Every structure is written in structure tokens, then in C-alpha cells.
Short mmCIF file of C-alpha atoms in Angstrom, two decimals:
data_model
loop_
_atom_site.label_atom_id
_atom_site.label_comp_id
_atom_site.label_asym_id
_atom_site.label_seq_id
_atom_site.Cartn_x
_atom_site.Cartn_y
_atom_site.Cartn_z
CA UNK A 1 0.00 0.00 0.00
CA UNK A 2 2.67 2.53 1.23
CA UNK A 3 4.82 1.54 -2.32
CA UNK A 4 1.83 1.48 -4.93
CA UNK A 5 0.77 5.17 -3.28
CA UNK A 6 3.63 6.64 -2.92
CA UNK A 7 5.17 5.34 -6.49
CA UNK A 8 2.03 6.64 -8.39
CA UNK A 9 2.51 9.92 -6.30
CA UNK A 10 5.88 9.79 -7.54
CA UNK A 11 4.88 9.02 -11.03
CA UNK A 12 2.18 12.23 -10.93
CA UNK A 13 4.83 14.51 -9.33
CA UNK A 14 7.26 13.75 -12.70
CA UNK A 15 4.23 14.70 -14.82
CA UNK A 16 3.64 17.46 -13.34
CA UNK A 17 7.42 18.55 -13.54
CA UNK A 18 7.40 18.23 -17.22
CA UNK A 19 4.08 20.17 -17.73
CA UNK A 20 6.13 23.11 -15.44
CA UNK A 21 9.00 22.91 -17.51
CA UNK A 22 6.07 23.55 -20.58
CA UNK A 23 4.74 26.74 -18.59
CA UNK A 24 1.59 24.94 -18.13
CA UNK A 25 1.30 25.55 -14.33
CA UNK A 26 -2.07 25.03 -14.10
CA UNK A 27 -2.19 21.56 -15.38
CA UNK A 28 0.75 20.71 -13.21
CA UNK A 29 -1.15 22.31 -9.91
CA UNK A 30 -3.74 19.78 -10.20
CA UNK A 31 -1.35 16.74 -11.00
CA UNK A 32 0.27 18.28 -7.49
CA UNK A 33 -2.06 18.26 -5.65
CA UNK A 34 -3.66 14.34 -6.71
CA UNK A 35 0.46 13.41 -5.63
CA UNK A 36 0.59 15.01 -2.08
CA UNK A 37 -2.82 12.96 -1.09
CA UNK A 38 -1.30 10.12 -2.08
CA UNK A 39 1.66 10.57 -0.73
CA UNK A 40 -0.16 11.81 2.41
CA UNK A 41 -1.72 8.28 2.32
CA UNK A 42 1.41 6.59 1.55
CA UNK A 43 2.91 8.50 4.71
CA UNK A 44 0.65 7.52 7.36
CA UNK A 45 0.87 3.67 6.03
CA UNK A 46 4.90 4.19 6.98
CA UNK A 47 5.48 1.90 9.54
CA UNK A 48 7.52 3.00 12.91
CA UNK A 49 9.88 0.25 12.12
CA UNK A 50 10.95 2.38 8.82
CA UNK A 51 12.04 5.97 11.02
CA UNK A 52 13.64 7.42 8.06
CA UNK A 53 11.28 6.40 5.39
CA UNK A 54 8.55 7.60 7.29
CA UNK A 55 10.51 10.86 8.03
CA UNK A 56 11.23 11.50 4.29
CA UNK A 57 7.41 10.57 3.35
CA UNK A 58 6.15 12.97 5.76
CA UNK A 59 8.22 16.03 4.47
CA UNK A 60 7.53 14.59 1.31
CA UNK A 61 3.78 14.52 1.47
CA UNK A 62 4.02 18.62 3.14
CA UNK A 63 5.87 19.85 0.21
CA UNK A 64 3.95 18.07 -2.34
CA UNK A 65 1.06 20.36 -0.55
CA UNK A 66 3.29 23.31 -0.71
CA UNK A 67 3.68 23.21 -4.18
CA UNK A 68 0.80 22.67 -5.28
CA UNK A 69 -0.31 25.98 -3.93
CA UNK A 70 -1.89 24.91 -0.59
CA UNK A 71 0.59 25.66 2.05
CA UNK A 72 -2.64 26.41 4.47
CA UNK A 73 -2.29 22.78 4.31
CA UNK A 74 0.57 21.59 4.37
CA UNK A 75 1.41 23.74 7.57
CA UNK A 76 -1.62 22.02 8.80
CA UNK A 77 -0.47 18.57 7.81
CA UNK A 78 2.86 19.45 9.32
CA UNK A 79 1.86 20.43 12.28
CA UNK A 80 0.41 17.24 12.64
CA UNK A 81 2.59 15.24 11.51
CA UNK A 82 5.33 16.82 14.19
CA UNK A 83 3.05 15.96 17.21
CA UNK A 84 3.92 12.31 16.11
CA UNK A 85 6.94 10.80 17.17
CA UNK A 86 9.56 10.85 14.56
CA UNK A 87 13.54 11.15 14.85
CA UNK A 88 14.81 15.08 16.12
CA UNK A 89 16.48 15.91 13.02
CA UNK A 90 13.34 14.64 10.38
CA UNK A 91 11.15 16.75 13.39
CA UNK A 92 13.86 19.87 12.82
CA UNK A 93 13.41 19.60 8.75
CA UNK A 94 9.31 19.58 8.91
CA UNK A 95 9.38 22.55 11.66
CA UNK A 96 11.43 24.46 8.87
CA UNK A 97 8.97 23.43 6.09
CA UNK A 98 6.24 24.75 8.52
CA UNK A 99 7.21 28.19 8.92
CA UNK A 100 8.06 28.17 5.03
CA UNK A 101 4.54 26.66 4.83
CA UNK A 102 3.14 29.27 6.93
CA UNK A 103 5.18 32.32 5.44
CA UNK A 104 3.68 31.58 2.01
CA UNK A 105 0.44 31.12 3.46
CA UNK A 106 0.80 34.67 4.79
CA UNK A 107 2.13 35.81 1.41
CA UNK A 108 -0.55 34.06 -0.59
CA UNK A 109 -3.24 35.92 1.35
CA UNK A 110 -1.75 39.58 0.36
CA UNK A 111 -2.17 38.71 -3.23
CA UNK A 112 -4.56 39.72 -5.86
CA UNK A 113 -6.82 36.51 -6.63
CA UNK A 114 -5.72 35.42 -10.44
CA UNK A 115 -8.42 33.04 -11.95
CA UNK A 116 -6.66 29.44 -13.03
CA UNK A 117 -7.81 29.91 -16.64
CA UNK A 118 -6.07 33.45 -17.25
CA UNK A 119 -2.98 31.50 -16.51
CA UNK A 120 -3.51 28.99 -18.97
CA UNK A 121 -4.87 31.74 -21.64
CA UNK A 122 -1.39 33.60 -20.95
CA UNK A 123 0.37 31.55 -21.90
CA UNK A 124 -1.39 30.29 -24.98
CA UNK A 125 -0.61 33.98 -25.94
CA UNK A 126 2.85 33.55 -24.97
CA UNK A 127 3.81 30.92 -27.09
CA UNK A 128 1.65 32.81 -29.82
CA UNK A 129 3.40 35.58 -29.90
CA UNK A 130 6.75 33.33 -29.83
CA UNK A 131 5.61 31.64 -33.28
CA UNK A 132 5.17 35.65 -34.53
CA UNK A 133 1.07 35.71 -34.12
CA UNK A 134 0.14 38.85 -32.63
CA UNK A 135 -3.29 38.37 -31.00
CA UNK A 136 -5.28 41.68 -29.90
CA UNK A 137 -7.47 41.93 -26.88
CA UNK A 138 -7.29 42.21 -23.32
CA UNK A 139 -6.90 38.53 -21.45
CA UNK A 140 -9.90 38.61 -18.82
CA UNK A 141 -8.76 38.01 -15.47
CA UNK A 142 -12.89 37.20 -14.00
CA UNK A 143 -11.11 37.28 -10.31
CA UNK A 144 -9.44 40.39 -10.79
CA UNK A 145 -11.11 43.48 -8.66
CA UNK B 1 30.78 3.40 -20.63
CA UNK B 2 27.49 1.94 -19.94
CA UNK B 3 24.63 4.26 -20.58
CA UNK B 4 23.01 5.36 -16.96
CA UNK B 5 20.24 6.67 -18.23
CA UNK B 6 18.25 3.68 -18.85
CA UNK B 7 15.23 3.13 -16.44
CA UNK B 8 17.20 -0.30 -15.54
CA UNK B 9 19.51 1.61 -13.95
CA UNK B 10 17.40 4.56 -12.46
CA UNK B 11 14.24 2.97 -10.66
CA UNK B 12 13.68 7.12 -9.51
CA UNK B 13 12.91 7.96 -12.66
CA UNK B 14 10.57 7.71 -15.68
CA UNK B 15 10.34 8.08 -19.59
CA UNK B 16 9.36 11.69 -19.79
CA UNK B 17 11.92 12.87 -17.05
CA UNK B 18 14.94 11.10 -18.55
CA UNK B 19 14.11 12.50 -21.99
CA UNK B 20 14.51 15.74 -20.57
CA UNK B 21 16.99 15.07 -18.88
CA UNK B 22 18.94 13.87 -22.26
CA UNK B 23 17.58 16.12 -24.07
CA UNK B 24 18.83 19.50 -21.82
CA UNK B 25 22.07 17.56 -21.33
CA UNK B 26 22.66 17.71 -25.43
CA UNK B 27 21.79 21.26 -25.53
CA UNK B 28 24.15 22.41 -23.02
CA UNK B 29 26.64 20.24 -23.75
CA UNK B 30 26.23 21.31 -27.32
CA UNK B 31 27.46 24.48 -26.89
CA UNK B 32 30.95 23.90 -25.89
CA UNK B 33 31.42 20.32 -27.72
CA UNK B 34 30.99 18.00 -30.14
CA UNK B 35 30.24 13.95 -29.43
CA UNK B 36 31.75 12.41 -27.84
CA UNK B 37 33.59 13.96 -24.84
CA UNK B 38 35.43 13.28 -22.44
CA UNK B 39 34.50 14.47 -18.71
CA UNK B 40 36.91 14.20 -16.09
CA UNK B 41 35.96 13.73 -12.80
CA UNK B 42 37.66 14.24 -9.37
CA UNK B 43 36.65 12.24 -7.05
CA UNK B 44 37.99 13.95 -3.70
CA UNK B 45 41.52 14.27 -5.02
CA UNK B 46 41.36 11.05 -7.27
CA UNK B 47 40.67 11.52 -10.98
CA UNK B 48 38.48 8.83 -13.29
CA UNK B 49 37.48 9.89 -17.06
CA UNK B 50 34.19 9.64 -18.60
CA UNK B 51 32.82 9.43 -22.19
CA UNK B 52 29.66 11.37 -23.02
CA UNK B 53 28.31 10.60 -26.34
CA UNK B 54 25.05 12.93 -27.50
CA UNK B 55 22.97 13.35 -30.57
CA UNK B 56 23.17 17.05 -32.16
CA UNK B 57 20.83 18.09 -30.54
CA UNK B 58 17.70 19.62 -32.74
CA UNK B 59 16.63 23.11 -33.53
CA UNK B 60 13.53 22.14 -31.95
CA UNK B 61 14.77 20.82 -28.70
CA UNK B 62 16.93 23.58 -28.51
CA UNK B 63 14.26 25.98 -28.56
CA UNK B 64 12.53 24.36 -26.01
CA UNK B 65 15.74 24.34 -24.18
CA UNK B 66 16.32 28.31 -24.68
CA UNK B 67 16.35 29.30 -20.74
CA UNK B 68 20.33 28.59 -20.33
CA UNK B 69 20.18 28.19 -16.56
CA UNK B 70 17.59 25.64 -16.48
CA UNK B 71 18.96 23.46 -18.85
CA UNK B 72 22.10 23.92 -16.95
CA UNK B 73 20.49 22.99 -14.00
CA UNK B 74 18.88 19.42 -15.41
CA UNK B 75 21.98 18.87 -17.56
CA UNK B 76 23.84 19.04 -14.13
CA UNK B 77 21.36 16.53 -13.46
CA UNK B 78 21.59 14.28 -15.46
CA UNK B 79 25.72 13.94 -16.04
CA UNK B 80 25.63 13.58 -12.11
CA UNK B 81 23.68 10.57 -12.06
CA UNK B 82 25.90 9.06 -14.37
CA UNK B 83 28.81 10.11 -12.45
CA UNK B 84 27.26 8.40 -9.49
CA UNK B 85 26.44 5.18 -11.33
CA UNK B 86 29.95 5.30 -12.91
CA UNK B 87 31.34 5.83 -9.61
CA UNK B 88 29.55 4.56 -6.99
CA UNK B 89 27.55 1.63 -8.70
CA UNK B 90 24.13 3.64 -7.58
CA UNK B 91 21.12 4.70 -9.54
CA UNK B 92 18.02 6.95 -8.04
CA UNK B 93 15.87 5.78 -5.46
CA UNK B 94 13.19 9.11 -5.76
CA UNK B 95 13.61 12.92 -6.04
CA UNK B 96 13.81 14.67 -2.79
CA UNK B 97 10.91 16.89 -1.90
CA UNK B 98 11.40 20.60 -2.38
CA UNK B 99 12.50 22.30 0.46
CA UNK B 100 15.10 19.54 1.77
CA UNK B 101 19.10 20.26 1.04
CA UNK B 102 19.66 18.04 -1.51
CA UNK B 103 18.11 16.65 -5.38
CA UNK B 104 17.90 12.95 -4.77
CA UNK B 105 17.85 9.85 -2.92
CA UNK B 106 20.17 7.55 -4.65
CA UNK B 107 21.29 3.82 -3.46
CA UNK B 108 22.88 0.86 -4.94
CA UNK B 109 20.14 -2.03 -6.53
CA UNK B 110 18.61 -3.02 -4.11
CA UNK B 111 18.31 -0.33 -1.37
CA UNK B 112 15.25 2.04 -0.77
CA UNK B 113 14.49 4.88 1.04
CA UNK B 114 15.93 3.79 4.63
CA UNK B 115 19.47 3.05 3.54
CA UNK B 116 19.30 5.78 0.65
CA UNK B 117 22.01 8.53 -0.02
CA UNK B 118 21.06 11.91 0.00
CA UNK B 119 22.46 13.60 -3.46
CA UNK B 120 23.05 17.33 -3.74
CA UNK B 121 23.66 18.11 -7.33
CA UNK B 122 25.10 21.79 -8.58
CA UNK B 123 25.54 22.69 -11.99
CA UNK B 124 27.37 25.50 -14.05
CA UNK B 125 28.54 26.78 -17.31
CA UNK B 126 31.78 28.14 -16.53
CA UNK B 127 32.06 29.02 -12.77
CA UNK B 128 34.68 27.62 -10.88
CA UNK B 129 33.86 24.44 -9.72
CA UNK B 130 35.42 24.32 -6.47
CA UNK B 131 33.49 27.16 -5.20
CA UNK B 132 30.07 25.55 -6.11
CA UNK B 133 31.28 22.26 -4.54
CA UNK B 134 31.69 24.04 -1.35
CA UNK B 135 28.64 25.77 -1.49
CA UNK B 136 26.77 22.70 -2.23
CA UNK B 137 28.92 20.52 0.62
CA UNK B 138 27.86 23.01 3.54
CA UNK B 139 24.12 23.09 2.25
CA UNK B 140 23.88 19.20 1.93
CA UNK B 141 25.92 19.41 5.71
CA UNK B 142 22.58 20.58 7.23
CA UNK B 143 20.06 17.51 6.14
CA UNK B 144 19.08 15.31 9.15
CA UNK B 145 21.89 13.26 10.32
CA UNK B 146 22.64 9.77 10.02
CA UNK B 147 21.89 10.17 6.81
CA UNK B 148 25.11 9.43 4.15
CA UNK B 149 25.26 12.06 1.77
CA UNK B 150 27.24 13.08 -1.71
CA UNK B 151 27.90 16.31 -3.62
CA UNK B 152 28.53 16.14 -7.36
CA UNK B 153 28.86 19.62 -9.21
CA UNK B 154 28.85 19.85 -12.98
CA UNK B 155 30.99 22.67 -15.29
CA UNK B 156 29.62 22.11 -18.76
CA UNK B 157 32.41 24.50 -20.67
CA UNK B 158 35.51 22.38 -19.79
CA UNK B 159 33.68 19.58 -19.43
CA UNK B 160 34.53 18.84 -15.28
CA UNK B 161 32.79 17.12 -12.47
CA UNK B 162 33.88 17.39 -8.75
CA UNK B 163 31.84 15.17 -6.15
CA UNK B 164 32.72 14.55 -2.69
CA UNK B 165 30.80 12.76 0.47
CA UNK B 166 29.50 15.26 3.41
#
């Protein structure tokens, strides 16, 4: 159970690498987000007899949140995964991701809401305007104030 | 010199990652040398030499390859795991998360996650490699202990590696 989640969470989080490395954020957000629950699951299968594994899954599982753009979260999930025992130096590393978790949290809230979709739309325009199509028009942003 | 990039030999990774991972380590190979090379690698003080053959790469890939740091970066990548395999016999276990000290967990066949090695990878063009070896050494320094860990660094313009364990 822990291998088959955490291997497809694996597998996801390479997809969602490549569709980065494309500009297509969006996509990748959502292929994010499907890895950190199943690495979340694979996490909490992680026996006690496996310290480090279940170390590494657990700050694997809180970043997985944080990128996907959830670190409301993933400070969340850290928080509880650090009120479990786990070895002082894996409990150092997730108290770090935490306050990264909760700075961006923090930061996330101070910014301007940008709908998914304008993403997407920018960067259709993008690579447009790469091949040498000029489009004309505004891009909507619906979320925008 | 047996190709590392197969997914035999790197159970960490899959099809569309190593074709990037080829694929950025033509481009910036590319544009210092022609196939093959030769790569020399110091391996704390002692020296081994490796061949890296490429295809051309196309004008295609390297467009999509135009950001010169990034490819770089997963060129770095991908000469350091074959550094590792040459060296060390050890292929990737999984990518680190983001937000730990280091790029990979990488092991000999056989191992997984609780015996892994924690691999810090830094690539450059043409900055000296010494100074990015020490700069990745005292970053991979602070990742929980008891954990056995490796530096490799990657200067694409002469070709040169440098690795060393923290």
C-alpha cells in the first residue's frame, strides 16, 4: 500500500514537472495536488519500524502540498505530523517546512486573486506571440477586482 | 561506458523525465562540444574519465531548451547521475521533496528509502567548480543526520565534475 501510493505519487509529481517545464502551471497544480494525497496516504501507512522512510514521506507529502499551492495545508499537515513521534532531526526539517509553509500562506493571502484559466490563456498567448502571431485583446482576469 | 540513463539503472525515474533530462544535457553540452567527450571527474583528489556521447541536438529541442540556466540545472542533473552510477555503482531511489538540502535519494540495486544517499547536485557553465562544490557541501551538511550524503557539481564548458561525500 505505502509503495503502490507513494510510487504513483511519484509518477504524478514527474508529470507534473514536465508540464512546469512547458509553462503549463495550471495543469501541473492539479497533478500536485492528486500526488501530495497520495503521498499523504502513503505517509501515514509508513510503519515505525521504517524511522527514516517515514521521516522523508512525511516532508515529502508537506511539500507536495506546498507546491501545489496549498501551504494552508501543508502547515496544517505538518503540524500534525510533528506531534507524532519521529527522529529530532526529520522533526527539525518539517518545523522548517512549517514556517516556510506558513510564510507563504501569509504571502498568498496579500495577493490579488488570479483566476486558473487566465494563466492557462497567458500563456497560450505567450507561445503565440513566440511563433510571430500577434493576438489583440485584453486577457480577462474574472477574479481580478 | 554503460549508458546510466536507462530506467534499468534509475528505478527514480521515468520516460518523460529522462528524456529531458537527455535532451537538456545535449543542448548544453552542445554548446561547448561536439560527441563524444570526455568528462573528467575528481573524485575527492582522485581523478576517473568519462565518455559522453550525445545526438546534435535539434533546432527544436533547442528551442525548447532556450532558458540557459535551467537546462544547466537538469543537464547538471543528469551527467551527475551518471557520475554516481559510474562511480559509486548507484542509480536513483526518488527525487527529494522541495524544500530539503539536496536533489535525490540515490542507493545501490537493491536499497530504498531507509538506507538511501542523499544527493546534492550543482551545476554551471563556466564558474569555478570548487566554489560551487563548497557551497553545495555546507548546504547538503545541514540535512538530518545519520543520513550518508554526496555532492557532485557539474561545469559544462571544460567539461569537469567534482563530487565529494559530506
Amino acid at each position: 500500500m505505502t509503495e503502490d501510493a507513494h510510487e504513483t505519487a511519484m509518477a504524478i509529481a514527474s508529470e507534473a514537472e514536465l508540464l512546469a517545464l512547458e509553462g503549463r502551471q495550471e495543469a501541473g497544480r492539479q497533478k500536485l495536488e492528486r500526488a501530495a494525497q497520495l503521498e499523504e496516504r502513503a505517509a501515514d501507512a509508513a510503519t515505525m519500524e521504517r524511522p527514516r522512510t517515514r521521516g522523508i514521506l512525511r516532508i515529502s507529502a508537506v511539500s507536495l502540498w506546498l507546491q501545489a499551492g496549498h501551504p494552508g495545508r501543508a502547515a496544517e499537515l505538518a503540524t500534525r505530523y510533528l506531534d507524532e513521534p519521529l527522529p529530532p532531526d526529520f522533526a527539525r526539517e518539517l518545523d522548517e517546512l512549517r514556517t516556510i509553509c506558513q510564510h507563504e500562506q501569509r504571502a498568498a493571502r496579500a495577493l490579488p486573486a488570479v483566476d486558473a484559466g487566465f494563466l492557462e490563456r497567458a500563456r497560450e498567448r505567450e507561445l503565440a506571440f513566440a511563433r510571430g502571431e500577434i493576438a489583440s485583446g485584453r486577457i480577462a482576469n474574472p477574479r481580478a477586482a | 561506458m554503460t549508458d546510466a540513463l536507462t530506467l534499468p539503472l534509475q528505478p527514480g525515474l521515468d520516460e518523460g523525465l529522462l528524456g529531458a533530462l537527455r535532451a537538456a544535457r545535449a543542448v548544453a553540452l552542445a554548446r561547448h562540444h561536439e560527441s563524444p567527450v570526455q568528462l573528467d571527474v575528481d573524485d575527492a583528489g582522485k581523478t576517473v574519465t568519462l565518455t559522453l556521447a550525445f545526438a546534435p541536438p535539434s533546432p527544436r529541442s533547442r528551442s525548447a531548451w532556450a532558458d540557459r540556466d535551467r537546462t544547466t540545472e537538469w543537464a547538471a542533473e543528469a551527467i551527475a547521475l551518471e557520475v554516481v552510477h559510474a562511480t559509486r555503482s548507484m542509480g536513483t531511489i526518488r527525487r527529494a521533496a522541495r524544500g530539503t538540502r539536496f536533489d535525490w535519494y540515490v542507493g545501490c540495486p537493491g536499497t530504498d528509502l531507509e538506507d538511501a544517499v542523499a544527493l546534492e547536485i550543482g551545476g554551471t557553465d563556466a564558474q569555478p567548480l570548487r566554489a560551487v562544490l563548497k557551497r553545495k557541501l555546507r548546504q547538503l551538511r545541514r540535512r538530518p543526520g545519520g543520513q550518508p550524503g554526496l555532492a557532485v557539481v557539474v561545469q559544462m564548458s571544460a567539461p569537469r565534475a567534482m563530487m565529494e561525500d559530506a
